[in-house]
Amino acid sequence: DGEGMRAVVAALDALATDPYPAQSFPWGQMQRLRVGKYRIMYIVEGDLVTIDRIDRVSGS
């Protein structure tokens, strides 16, 4: 899914400047961001954003 992955890469780039976009939600100690058919799970520690995983959303 090339188009979907391009959207994921763009979202990852945007997290560098805004780790808490309006579309993200807290998930335990992580943040969860839905990008099209994908879910990005990541941790924010100060200025560091660590991507935990990128999953395809079931049913999509």
PDB file of N, CA and C in Angstrom:
ATOM      1  N   ASP A   1       0.847  -1.184   0.000  1.00  0.00           N
ATOM      2  CA  ASP A   1       0.000   0.000   0.000  1.00  0.00           C
ATOM      3  C   ASP A   1       0.889   1.243   0.000  1.00  0.00           C
ATOM      4  N   GLY A   2       1.381   1.603  -1.152  1.00  0.00           N
ATOM      5  CA  GLY A   2       2.311   2.718  -1.276  1.00  0.00           C
ATOM      6  C   GLY A   2       1.765   4.039  -0.794  1.00  0.00           C
ATOM      7  N   GLU A   3       0.521   4.340  -1.154  1.00  0.00           N
ATOM      8  CA  GLU A   3      -0.086   5.612  -0.741  1.00  0.00           C
ATOM      9  C   GLU A   3      -0.223   5.680   0.777  1.00  0.00           C
ATOM     10  N   GLY A   4      -0.643   4.576   1.380  1.00  0.00           N
ATOM     11  CA  GLY A   4      -0.786   4.530   2.838  1.00  0.00           C
ATOM     12  C   GLY A   4       0.539   4.703   3.547  1.00  0.00           C
ATOM     13  N   MET A   5       1.579   4.084   3.020  1.00  0.00           N
ATOM     14  CA  MET A   5       2.896   4.212   3.637  1.00  0.00           C
ATOM     15  C   MET A   5       3.457   5.615   3.472  1.00  0.00           C
ATOM     16  N   ARG A   6       3.147   6.276   2.365  1.00  0.00           N
ATOM     17  CA  ARG A   6       3.570   7.676   2.207  1.00  0.00           C
ATOM     18  C   ARG A   6       2.916   8.543   3.277  1.00  0.00           C
ATOM     19  N   ALA A   7       1.651   8.281   3.581  1.00  0.00           N
ATOM     20  CA  ALA A   7       0.948   9.029   4.627  1.00  0.00           C
ATOM     21  C   ALA A   7       1.566   8.744   5.998  1.00  0.00           C
ATOM     22  N   VAL A   8       1.958   7.497   6.233  1.00  0.00           N
ATOM     23  CA  VAL A   8       2.603   7.136   7.499  1.00  0.00           C
ATOM     24  C   VAL A   8       3.935   7.862   7.630  1.00  0.00           C
ATOM     25  N   VAL A   9       4.733   7.870   6.583  1.00  0.00           N
ATOM     26  CA  VAL A   9       6.032   8.555   6.619  1.00  0.00           C
ATOM     27  C   VAL A   9       5.835  10.050   6.868  1.00  0.00           C
ATOM     28  N   ALA A  10       4.848  10.651   6.232  1.00  0.00           N
ATOM     29  CA  ALA A  10       4.563  12.074   6.456  1.00  0.00           C
ATOM     30  C   ALA A  10       4.156  12.317   7.910  1.00  0.00           C
ATOM     31  N   ALA A  11       3.348  11.422   8.468  1.00  0.00           N
ATOM     32  CA  ALA A  11       2.926  11.555   9.868  1.00  0.00           C
ATOM     33  C   ALA A  11       4.121  11.415  10.807  1.00  0.00           C
ATOM     34  N   LEU A  12       5.022  10.480  10.505  1.00  0.00           N
ATOM     35  CA  LEU A  12       6.218  10.306  11.326  1.00  0.00           C
ATOM     36  C   LEU A  12       7.085  11.557  11.288  1.00  0.00           C
ATOM     37  N   ASP A  13       7.249  12.140  10.116  1.00  0.00           N
ATOM     38  CA  ASP A  13       8.012  13.386   9.993  1.00  0.00           C
ATOM     39  C   ASP A  13       7.375  14.494  10.824  1.00  0.00           C
ATOM     40  N   ALA A  14       6.049  14.579  10.800  1.00  0.00           N
ATOM     41  CA  ALA A  14       5.334  15.625  11.538  1.00  0.00           C
ATOM     42  C   ALA A  14       5.471  15.444  13.050  1.00  0.00           C
ATOM     43  N   LEU A  15       5.604  14.200  13.515  1.00  0.00           N
ATOM     44  CA  LEU A  15       5.754  13.963  14.954  1.00  0.00           C
ATOM     45  C   LEU A  15       7.024  14.597  15.510  1.00  0.00           C
ATOM     46  N   ALA A  16       8.013  14.804  14.665  1.00  0.00           N
ATOM     47  CA  ALA A  16       9.261  15.425  15.111  1.00  0.00           C
ATOM     48  C   ALA A  16       9.030  16.846  15.613  1.00  0.00           C
ATOM     49  N   THR A  17       8.067  17.546  15.035  1.00  0.00           N
ATOM     50  CA  THR A  17       7.793  18.922  15.451  1.00  0.00           C
ATOM     51  C   THR A  17       6.559  19.039  16.337  1.00  0.00           C
ATOM     52  N   ASP A  18       5.636  18.084  16.238  1.00  0.00           N
ATOM     53  CA  ASP A  18       4.418  18.100  17.052  1.00  0.00           C
ATOM     54  C   ASP A  18       4.092  16.675  17.493  1.00  0.00           C
ATOM     55  N   PRO A  19       4.644  16.232  18.633  1.00  0.00           N
ATOM     56  CA  PRO A  19       4.420  14.853  19.061  1.00  0.00           C
ATOM     57  C   PRO A  19       3.022  14.578  19.609  1.00  0.00           C
ATOM     58  N   TYR A  20       2.224  15.624  19.769  1.00  0.00           N
ATOM     59  CA  TYR A  20       0.861  15.451  20.276  1.00  0.00           C
ATOM     60  C   TYR A  20      -0.160  16.082  19.328  1.00  0.00           C
ATOM     61  N   PRO A  21      -0.248  15.600  18.083  1.00  0.00           N
ATOM     62  CA  PRO A  21      -1.240  16.183  17.171  1.00  0.00           C
ATOM     63  C   PRO A  21      -2.657  15.923  17.695  1.00  0.00           C
ATOM     64  N   ALA A  22      -3.604  16.726  17.241  1.00  0.00           N
ATOM     65  CA  ALA A  22      -4.990  16.624  17.713  1.00  0.00           C
ATOM     66  C   ALA A  22      -5.577  15.234  17.494  1.00  0.00           C
ATOM     67  N   GLN A  23      -5.101  14.505  16.477  1.00  0.00           N
ATOM     68  CA  GLN A  23      -5.642  13.181  16.161  1.00  0.00           C
ATOM     69  C   GLN A  23      -5.059  12.077  17.036  1.00  0.00           C
ATOM     70  N   SER A  24      -4.075  12.379  17.877  1.00  0.00           N
ATOM     71  CA  SER A  24      -3.450  11.338  18.702  1.00  0.00           C
ATOM     72  C   SER A  24      -4.175  11.217  20.038  1.00  0.00           C
ATOM     73  N   PHE A  25      -4.062  10.034  20.625  1.00  0.00           N
ATOM     74  CA  PHE A  25      -4.708   9.757  21.900  1.00  0.00           C
ATOM     75  C   PHE A  25      -3.726   9.044  22.813  1.00  0.00           C
ATOM     76  N   PRO A  26      -3.799   9.321  24.121  1.00  0.00           N
ATOM     77  CA  PRO A  26      -2.953   8.568  25.046  1.00  0.00           C
ATOM     78  C   PRO A  26      -3.388   7.110  25.106  1.00  0.00           C
ATOM     79  N   TRP A  27      -2.434   6.220  25.224  1.00  0.00           N
ATOM     80  CA  TRP A  27      -2.687   4.784  25.317  1.00  0.00           C
ATOM     81  C   TRP A  27      -1.692   4.241  26.340  1.00  0.00           C
ATOM     82  N   GLY A  28      -2.086   4.240  27.597  1.00  0.00           N
ATOM     83  CA  GLY A  28      -1.136   3.900  28.659  1.00  0.00           C
ATOM     84  C   GLY A  28      -0.053   4.961  28.695  1.00  0.00           C
ATOM     85  N   GLN A  29       1.195   4.536  28.624  1.00  0.00           N
ATOM     86  CA  GLN A  29       2.306   5.491  28.603  1.00  0.00           C
ATOM     87  C   GLN A  29       2.698   5.878  27.183  1.00  0.00           C
ATOM     88  N   MET A  30       1.948   5.392  26.207  1.00  0.00           N
ATOM     89  CA  MET A  30       2.223   5.693  24.802  1.00  0.00           C
ATOM     90  C   MET A  30       1.166   6.640  24.247  1.00  0.00           C
ATOM     91  N   GLN A  31       1.424   7.072  23.026  1.00  0.00           N
ATOM     92  CA  GLN A  31       0.445   7.814  22.241  1.00  0.00           C
ATOM     93  C   GLN A  31       0.044   6.926  21.075  1.00  0.00           C
ATOM     94  N   ARG A  32      -1.182   7.086  20.634  1.00  0.00           N
ATOM     95  CA  ARG A  32      -1.702   6.300  19.509  1.00  0.00           C
ATOM     96  C   ARG A  32      -2.175   7.281  18.445  1.00  0.00           C
ATOM     97  N   LEU A  33      -1.759   7.046  17.220  1.00  0.00           N
ATOM     98  CA  LEU A  33      -2.132   7.914  16.104  1.00  0.00           C
ATOM     99  C   LEU A  33      -2.601   7.050  14.949  1.00  0.00           C
ATOM    100  N   ARG A  34      -3.799   7.308  14.470  1.00  0.00           N
ATOM    101  CA  ARG A  34      -4.344   6.565  13.325  1.00  0.00           C
ATOM    102  C   ARG A  34      -4.051   7.363  12.061  1.00  0.00           C
ATOM    103  N   VAL A  35      -3.458   6.686  11.082  1.00  0.00           N
ATOM    104  CA  VAL A  35      -3.141   7.294   9.791  1.00  0.00           C
ATOM    105  C   VAL A  35      -3.673   6.359   8.720  1.00  0.00           C
ATOM    106  N   GLY A  36      -4.838   6.676   8.172  1.00  0.00           N
ATOM    107  CA  GLY A  36      -5.446   5.814   7.168  1.00  0.00           C
ATOM    108  C   GLY A  36      -5.694   4.425   7.724  1.00  0.00           C
ATOM    109  N   LYS A  37      -5.098   3.417   7.079  1.00  0.00           N
ATOM    110  CA  LYS A  37      -5.271   2.021   7.486  1.00  0.00           C
ATOM    111  C   LYS A  37      -4.268   1.590   8.556  1.00  0.00           C
ATOM    112  N   TYR A  38      -3.479   2.523   9.064  1.00  0.00           N
ATOM    113  CA  TYR A  38      -2.397   2.188   9.981  1.00  0.00           C
ATOM    114  C   TYR A  38      -2.550   2.892  11.324  1.00  0.00           C
ATOM    115  N   ARG A  39      -1.992   2.257  12.355  1.00  0.00           N
ATOM    116  CA  ARG A  39      -1.955   2.820  13.694  1.00  0.00           C
ATOM    117  C   ARG A  39      -0.490   2.910  14.100  1.00  0.00           C
ATOM    118  N   ILE A  40      -0.092   4.096  14.530  1.00  0.00           N
ATOM    119  CA  ILE A  40       1.272   4.322  14.999  1.00  0.00           C
ATOM    120  C   ILE A  40       1.228   4.419  16.522  1.00  0.00           C
ATOM    121  N   MET A  41       2.008   3.587  17.178  1.00  0.00           N
ATOM    122  CA  MET A  41       2.129   3.627  18.634  1.00  0.00           C
ATOM    123  C   MET A  41       3.518   4.177  18.947  1.00  0.00           C
ATOM    124  N   TYR A  42       3.576   5.214  19.788  1.00  0.00           N
ATOM    125  CA  TYR A  42       4.867   5.829  20.054  1.00  0.00           C
ATOM    126  C   TYR A  42       4.926   6.377  21.473  1.00  0.00           C
ATOM    127  N   ILE A  43       6.140   6.628  21.932  1.00  0.00           N
ATOM    128  CA  ILE A  43       6.407   7.127  23.275  1.00  0.00           C
ATOM    129  C   ILE A  43       7.106   8.474  23.138  1.00  0.00           C
ATOM    130  N   VAL A  44       6.681   9.437  23.949  1.00  0.00           N
ATOM    131  CA  VAL A  44       7.315  10.754  23.969  1.00  0.00           C
ATOM    132  C   VAL A  44       8.007  10.921  25.318  1.00  0.00           C
ATOM    133  N   GLU A  45       9.307  11.164  25.271  1.00  0.00           N
ATOM    134  CA  GLU A  45      10.095  11.413  26.476  1.00  0.00           C
ATOM    135  C   GLU A  45      10.889  12.694  26.243  1.00  0.00           C
ATOM    136  N   GLY A  46      10.369  13.805  26.747  1.00  0.00           N
ATOM    137  CA  GLY A  46      11.017  15.091  26.511  1.00  0.00           C
ATOM    138  C   GLY A  46      10.980  15.424  25.030  1.00  0.00           C
ATOM    139  N   ASP A  47      12.154  15.624  24.440  1.00  0.00           N
ATOM    140  CA  ASP A  47      12.253  15.938  23.012  1.00  0.00           C
ATOM    141  C   ASP A  47      12.382  14.687  22.141  1.00  0.00           C
ATOM    142  N   LEU A  48      12.399  13.515  22.759  1.00  0.00           N
ATOM    143  CA  LEU A  48      12.608  12.266  22.031  1.00  0.00           C
ATOM    144  C   LEU A  48      11.279  11.568  21.758  1.00  0.00           C
ATOM    145  N   VAL A  49      11.037  11.236  20.493  1.00  0.00           N
ATOM    146  CA  VAL A  49       9.859  10.461  20.095  1.00  0.00           C
ATOM    147  C   VAL A  49      10.360   9.104  19.611  1.00  0.00           C
ATOM    148  N   THR A  50       9.917   8.042  20.271  1.00  0.00           N
ATOM    149  CA  THR A  50      10.326   6.684  19.921  1.00  0.00           C
ATOM    150  C   THR A  50       9.127   5.932  19.362  1.00  0.00           C
ATOM    151  N   ILE A  51       9.249   5.455  18.144  1.00  0.00           N
ATOM    152  CA  ILE A  51       8.170   4.682  17.525  1.00  0.00           C
ATOM    153  C   ILE A  51       8.236   3.266  18.079  1.00  0.00           C
ATOM    154  N   ASP A  52       7.155   2.821  18.699  1.00  0.00           N
ATOM    155  CA  ASP A  52       7.091   1.469  19.254  1.00  0.00           C
ATOM    156  C   ASP A  52       6.681   0.471  18.180  1.00  0.00           C
ATOM    157  N   ARG A  53       5.632   0.804  17.442  1.00  0.00           N
ATOM    158  CA  ARG A  53       5.195  -0.092  16.361  1.00  0.00           C
ATOM    159  C   ARG A  53       4.225   0.630  15.436  1.00  0.00           C
ATOM    160  N   ILE A  54       4.112   0.081  14.246  1.00  0.00           N
ATOM    161  CA  ILE A  54       3.143   0.536  13.253  1.00  0.00           C
ATOM    162  C   ILE A  54       2.368  -0.698  12.831  1.00  0.00           C
ATOM    163  N   ASP A  55       1.069  -0.682  13.078  1.00  0.00           N
ATOM    164  CA  ASP A  55       0.208  -1.824  12.769  1.00  0.00           C
ATOM    165  C   ASP A  55      -0.826  -1.435  11.734  1.00  0.00           C
ATOM    166  N   ARG A  56      -1.216  -2.401  10.946  1.00  0.00           N
ATOM    167  CA  ARG A  56      -2.355  -2.202  10.057  1.00  0.00           C
ATOM    168  C   ARG A  56      -3.612  -2.422  10.892  1.00  0.00           C
ATOM    169  N   VAL A  57      -4.566  -1.520  10.783  1.00  0.00           N
ATOM    170  CA  VAL A  57      -5.792  -1.604  11.567  1.00  0.00           C
ATOM    171  C   VAL A  57      -6.644  -2.740  11.025  1.00  0.00           C
ATOM    172  N   SER A  58      -7.117  -3.608  11.903  1.00  0.00           N
ATOM    173  CA  SER A  58      -7.929  -4.740  11.456  1.00  0.00           C
ATOM    174  C   SER A  58      -9.228  -4.244  10.839  1.00  0.00           C
ATOM    175  N   GLY A  59      -9.656  -4.923   9.800  1.00  0.00           N
ATOM    176  CA  GLY A  59     -10.874  -4.539   9.101  1.00  0.00           C
ATOM    177  C   GLY A  59     -10.662  -3.479   8.043  1.00  0.00           C
ATOM    178  N   SER A  60      -9.415  -3.016   7.889  1.00  0.00           N
ATOM    179  CA  SER A  60      -9.140  -1.981   6.883  1.00  0.00           C
ATOM    180  C   SER A  60      -8.405  -2.562   5.705  1.00  0.00           C
TER     181      SER A  60
END
